mmCIF file of C-alpha atoms in Angstrom:
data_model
loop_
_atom_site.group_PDB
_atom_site.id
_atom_site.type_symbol
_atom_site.label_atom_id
_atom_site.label_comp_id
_atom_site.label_asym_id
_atom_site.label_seq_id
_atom_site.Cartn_x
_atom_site.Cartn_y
_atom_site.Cartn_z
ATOM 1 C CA UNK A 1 180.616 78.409 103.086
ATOM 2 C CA UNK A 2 182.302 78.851 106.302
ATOM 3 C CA UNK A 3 180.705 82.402 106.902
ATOM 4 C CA UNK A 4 177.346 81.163 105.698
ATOM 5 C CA UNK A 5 177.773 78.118 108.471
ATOM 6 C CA UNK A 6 178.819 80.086 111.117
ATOM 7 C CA UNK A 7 176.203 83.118 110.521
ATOM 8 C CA UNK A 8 173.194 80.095 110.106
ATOM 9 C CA UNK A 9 174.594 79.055 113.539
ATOM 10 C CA UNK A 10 174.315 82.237 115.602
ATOM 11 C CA UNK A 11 170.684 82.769 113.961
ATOM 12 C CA UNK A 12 169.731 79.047 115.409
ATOM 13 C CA UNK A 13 171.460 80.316 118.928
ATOM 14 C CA UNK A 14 169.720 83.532 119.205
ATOM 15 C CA UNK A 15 166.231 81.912 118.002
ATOM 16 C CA UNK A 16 166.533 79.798 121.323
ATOM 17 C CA UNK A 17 165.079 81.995 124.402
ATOM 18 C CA UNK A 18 162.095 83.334 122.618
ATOM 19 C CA UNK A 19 158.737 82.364 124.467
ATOM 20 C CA UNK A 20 156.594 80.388 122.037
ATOM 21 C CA UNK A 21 152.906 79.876 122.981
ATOM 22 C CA UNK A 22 151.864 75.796 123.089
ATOM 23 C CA UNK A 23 149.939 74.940 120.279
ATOM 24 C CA UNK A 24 147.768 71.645 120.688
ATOM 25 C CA UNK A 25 149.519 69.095 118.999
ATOM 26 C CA UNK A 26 147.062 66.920 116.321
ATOM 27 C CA UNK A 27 144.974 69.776 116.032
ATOM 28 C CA UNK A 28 143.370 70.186 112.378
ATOM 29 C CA UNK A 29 142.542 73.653 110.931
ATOM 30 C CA UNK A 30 138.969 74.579 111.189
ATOM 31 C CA UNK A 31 137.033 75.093 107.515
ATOM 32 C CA UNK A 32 137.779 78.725 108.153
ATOM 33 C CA UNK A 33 141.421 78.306 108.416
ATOM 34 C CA UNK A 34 141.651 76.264 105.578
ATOM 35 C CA UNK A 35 139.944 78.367 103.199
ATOM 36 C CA UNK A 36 142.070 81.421 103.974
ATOM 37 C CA UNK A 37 145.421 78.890 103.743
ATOM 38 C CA UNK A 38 143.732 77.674 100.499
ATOM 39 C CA UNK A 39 143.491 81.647 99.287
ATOM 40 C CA UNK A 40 146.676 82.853 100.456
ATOM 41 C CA UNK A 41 147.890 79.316 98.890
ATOM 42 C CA UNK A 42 147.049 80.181 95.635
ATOM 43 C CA UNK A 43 148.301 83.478 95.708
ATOM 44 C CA UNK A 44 151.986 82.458 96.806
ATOM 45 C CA UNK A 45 151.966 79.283 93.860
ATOM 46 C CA UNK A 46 151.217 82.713 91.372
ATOM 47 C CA UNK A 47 153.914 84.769 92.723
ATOM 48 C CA UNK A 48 156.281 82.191 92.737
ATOM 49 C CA UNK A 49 155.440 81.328 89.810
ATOM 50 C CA UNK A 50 156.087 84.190 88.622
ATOM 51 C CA UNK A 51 159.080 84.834 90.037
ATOM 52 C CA UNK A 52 160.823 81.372 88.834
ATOM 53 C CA UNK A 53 160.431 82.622 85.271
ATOM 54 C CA UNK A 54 162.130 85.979 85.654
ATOM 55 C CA UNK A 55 164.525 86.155 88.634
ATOM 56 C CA UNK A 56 167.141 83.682 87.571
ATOM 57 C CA UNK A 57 167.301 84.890 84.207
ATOM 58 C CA UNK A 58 168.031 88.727 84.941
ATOM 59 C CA UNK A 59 171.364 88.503 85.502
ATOM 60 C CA UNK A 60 172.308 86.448 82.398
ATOM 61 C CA UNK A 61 170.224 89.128 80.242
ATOM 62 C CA UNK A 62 172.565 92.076 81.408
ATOM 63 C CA UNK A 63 175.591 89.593 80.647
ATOM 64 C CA UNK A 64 174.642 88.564 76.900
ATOM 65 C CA UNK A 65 172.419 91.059 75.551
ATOM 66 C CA UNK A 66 174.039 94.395 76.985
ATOM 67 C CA UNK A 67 177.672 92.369 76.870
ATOM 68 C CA UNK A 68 178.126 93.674 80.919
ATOM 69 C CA UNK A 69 180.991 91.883 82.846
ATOM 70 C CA UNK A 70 179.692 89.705 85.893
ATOM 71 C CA UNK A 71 181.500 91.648 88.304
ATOM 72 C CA UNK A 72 179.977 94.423 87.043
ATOM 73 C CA UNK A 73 176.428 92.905 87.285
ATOM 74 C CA UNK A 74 177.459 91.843 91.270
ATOM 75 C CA UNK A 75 177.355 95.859 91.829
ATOM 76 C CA UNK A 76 174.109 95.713 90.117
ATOM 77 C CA UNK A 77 172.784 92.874 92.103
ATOM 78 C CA UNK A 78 174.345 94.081 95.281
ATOM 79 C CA UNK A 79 172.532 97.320 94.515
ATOM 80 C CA UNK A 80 169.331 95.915 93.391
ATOM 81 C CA UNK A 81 168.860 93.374 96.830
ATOM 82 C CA UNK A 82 169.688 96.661 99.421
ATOM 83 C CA UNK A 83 166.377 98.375 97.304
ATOM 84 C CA UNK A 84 164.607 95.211 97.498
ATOM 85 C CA UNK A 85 165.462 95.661 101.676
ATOM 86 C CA UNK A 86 164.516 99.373 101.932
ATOM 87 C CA UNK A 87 161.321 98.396 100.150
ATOM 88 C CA UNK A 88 160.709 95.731 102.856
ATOM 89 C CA UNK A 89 161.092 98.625 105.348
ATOM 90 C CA UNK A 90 158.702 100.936 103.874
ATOM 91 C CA UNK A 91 156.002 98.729 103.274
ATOM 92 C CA UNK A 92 153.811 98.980 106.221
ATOM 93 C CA UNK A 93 153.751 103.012 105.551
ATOM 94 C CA UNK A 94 152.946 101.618 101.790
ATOM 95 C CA UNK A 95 150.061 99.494 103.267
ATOM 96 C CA UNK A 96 149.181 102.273 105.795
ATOM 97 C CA UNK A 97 148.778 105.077 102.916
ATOM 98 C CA UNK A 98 147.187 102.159 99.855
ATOM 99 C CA UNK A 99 145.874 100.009 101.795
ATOM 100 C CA UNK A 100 146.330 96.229 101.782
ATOM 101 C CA UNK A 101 144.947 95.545 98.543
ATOM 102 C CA UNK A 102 146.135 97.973 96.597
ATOM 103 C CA UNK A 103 149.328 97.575 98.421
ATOM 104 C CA UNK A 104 149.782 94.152 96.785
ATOM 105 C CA UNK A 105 147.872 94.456 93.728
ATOM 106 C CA UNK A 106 149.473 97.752 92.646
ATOM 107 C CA UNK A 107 153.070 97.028 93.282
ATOM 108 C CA UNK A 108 152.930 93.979 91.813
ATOM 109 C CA UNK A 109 151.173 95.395 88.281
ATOM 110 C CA UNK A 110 153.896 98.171 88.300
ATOM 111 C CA UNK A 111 156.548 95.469 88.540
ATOM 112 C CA UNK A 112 154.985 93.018 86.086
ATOM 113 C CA UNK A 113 154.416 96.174 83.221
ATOM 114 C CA UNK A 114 158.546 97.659 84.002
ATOM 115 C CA UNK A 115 159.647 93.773 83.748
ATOM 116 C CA UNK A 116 157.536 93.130 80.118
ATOM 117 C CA UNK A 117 159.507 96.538 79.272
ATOM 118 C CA UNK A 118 162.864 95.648 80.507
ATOM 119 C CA UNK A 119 163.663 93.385 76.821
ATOM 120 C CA UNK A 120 163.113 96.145 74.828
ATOM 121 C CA UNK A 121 164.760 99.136 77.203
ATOM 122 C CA UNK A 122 168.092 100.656 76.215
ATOM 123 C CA UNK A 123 170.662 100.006 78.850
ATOM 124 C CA UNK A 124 170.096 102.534 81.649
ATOM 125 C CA UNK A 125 166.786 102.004 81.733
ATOM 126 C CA UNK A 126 166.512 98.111 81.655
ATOM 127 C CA UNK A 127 169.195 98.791 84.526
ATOM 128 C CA UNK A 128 166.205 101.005 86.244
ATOM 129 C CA UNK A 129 164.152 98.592 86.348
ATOM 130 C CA UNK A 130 166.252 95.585 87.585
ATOM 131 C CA UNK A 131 166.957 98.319 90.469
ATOM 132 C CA UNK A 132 163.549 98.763 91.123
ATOM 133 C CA UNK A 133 161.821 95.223 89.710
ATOM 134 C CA UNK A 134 163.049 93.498 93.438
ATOM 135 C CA UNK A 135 161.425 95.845 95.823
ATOM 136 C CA UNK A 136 158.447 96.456 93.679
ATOM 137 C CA UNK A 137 158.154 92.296 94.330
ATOM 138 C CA UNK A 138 158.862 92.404 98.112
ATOM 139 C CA UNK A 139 156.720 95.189 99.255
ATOM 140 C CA UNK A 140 153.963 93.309 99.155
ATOM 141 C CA UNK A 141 155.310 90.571 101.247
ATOM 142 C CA UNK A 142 154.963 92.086 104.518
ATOM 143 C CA UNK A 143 151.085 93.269 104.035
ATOM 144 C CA UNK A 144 150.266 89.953 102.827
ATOM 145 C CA UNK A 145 151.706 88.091 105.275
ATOM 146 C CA UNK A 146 150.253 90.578 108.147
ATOM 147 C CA UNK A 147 147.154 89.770 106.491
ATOM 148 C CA UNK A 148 147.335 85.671 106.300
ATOM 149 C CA UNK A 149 148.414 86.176 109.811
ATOM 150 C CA UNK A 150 145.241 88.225 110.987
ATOM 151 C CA UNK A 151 142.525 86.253 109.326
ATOM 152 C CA UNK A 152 144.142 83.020 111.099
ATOM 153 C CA UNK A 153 143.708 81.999 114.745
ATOM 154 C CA UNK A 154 146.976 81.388 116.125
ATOM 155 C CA UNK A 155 146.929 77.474 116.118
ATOM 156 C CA UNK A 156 146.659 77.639 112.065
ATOM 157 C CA UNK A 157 149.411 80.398 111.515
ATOM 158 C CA UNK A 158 151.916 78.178 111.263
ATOM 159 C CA UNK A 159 150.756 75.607 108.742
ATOM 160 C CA UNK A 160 149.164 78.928 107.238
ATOM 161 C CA UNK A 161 152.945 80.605 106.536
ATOM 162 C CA UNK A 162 154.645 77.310 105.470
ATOM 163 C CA UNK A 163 152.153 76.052 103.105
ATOM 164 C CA UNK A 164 152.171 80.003 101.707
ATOM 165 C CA UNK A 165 155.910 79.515 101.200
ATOM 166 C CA UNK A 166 156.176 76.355 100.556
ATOM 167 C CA UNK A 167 153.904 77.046 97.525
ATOM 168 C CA UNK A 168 155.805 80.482 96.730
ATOM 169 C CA UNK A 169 158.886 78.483 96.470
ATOM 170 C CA UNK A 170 158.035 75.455 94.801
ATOM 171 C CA UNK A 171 155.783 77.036 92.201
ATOM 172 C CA UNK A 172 159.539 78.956 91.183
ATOM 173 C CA UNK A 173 161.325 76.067 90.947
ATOM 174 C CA UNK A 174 158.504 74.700 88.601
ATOM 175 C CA UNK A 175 158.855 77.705 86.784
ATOM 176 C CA UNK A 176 162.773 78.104 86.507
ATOM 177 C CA UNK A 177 162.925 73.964 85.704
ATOM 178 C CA UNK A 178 160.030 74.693 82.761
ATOM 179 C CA UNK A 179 161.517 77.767 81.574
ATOM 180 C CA UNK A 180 164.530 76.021 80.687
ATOM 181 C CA UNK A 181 162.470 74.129 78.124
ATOM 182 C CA UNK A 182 160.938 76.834 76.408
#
């Protein structure tokens, strides 16, 4: 907790000297704005979504079907997050060479068909795919966000991000919370 405290610190500290641009305070997004927010809205609620339902239960999958230790699966998950981080790397050459819609849309298919698979996968493979199931969810991140970003004018891209996340994240807590009633 103290490393997490200290490392939160320094990122506040360092955050400090970068310019920001004044944004009119009060201001309300145009009809425009709100639209796109709206869209890209919608979008992060289905992700999260999403996401709630299968992240949280990946681990304890590995542990009680395939009987693996949870030291072994903190290799695995170790493993699995540095993938999801290379992914993040590559996906502007991913947007670059797809596109941005098939960027999105076709990472996120592959990910959704290799995660219906993983149940029913021997071992190595269901491993595979938890390997690969993060950064096939991430690399879309950076295109959409670059593209929420360029369809807003810079007054609205705040609001814009946060209500994108704010319904990414919330829509997986909805999702964990309900899955534990199913």
């Amino acid at each position: 907790f103290l490393i997490a405290l200290v490392v939160s610190t320094v990122s506040v500290l360092v955050s400090i000297p970068i310019p920001i641009r004044p944004v009119e305070r009060g201001r309300q997004p145009s009809a425009r704005s709100r639209e796109v927010i709206r869209r890209f809205t919608w979008t992060g609620v289905l992700n999260g979504f999403s996401q709630g339902l299968l992240t949280p239960f990946l681990i304890p999958f590995f542990v009680v079907v395939f009987a693996l230790p949870r030291s072994e699966m903190a290799v695995y998950s170790t493993i699995s997050s540095l993938i999801g981080t290379f992914a993040l790397l590559a996906a502007p050459a991913l947007e670059r060479r797809w596109g941005f819609v098939r960027a999105i849309v076709g990472t996120r298919l592959v990910a959704a068909a290799l995660a219906a698979l993983m149940p029913f996968s021997p071992l190595a493979a269901a491993l595979g795919i938890y390997f690969a199931l993060p950064g096939l969810r991430v690399a879309a991140l950076p295109a959409q966000t670059s593209a929420l970003m360029g369809r807003l004018p810079h007054a609205d891209r705040s609001e814009g991000a946060g209500t994108n996340q704010a319904a990414r994240v919330g829509a997986a807590s909805g999702a964990t919370a309900a899955a534990g009633y199913g």
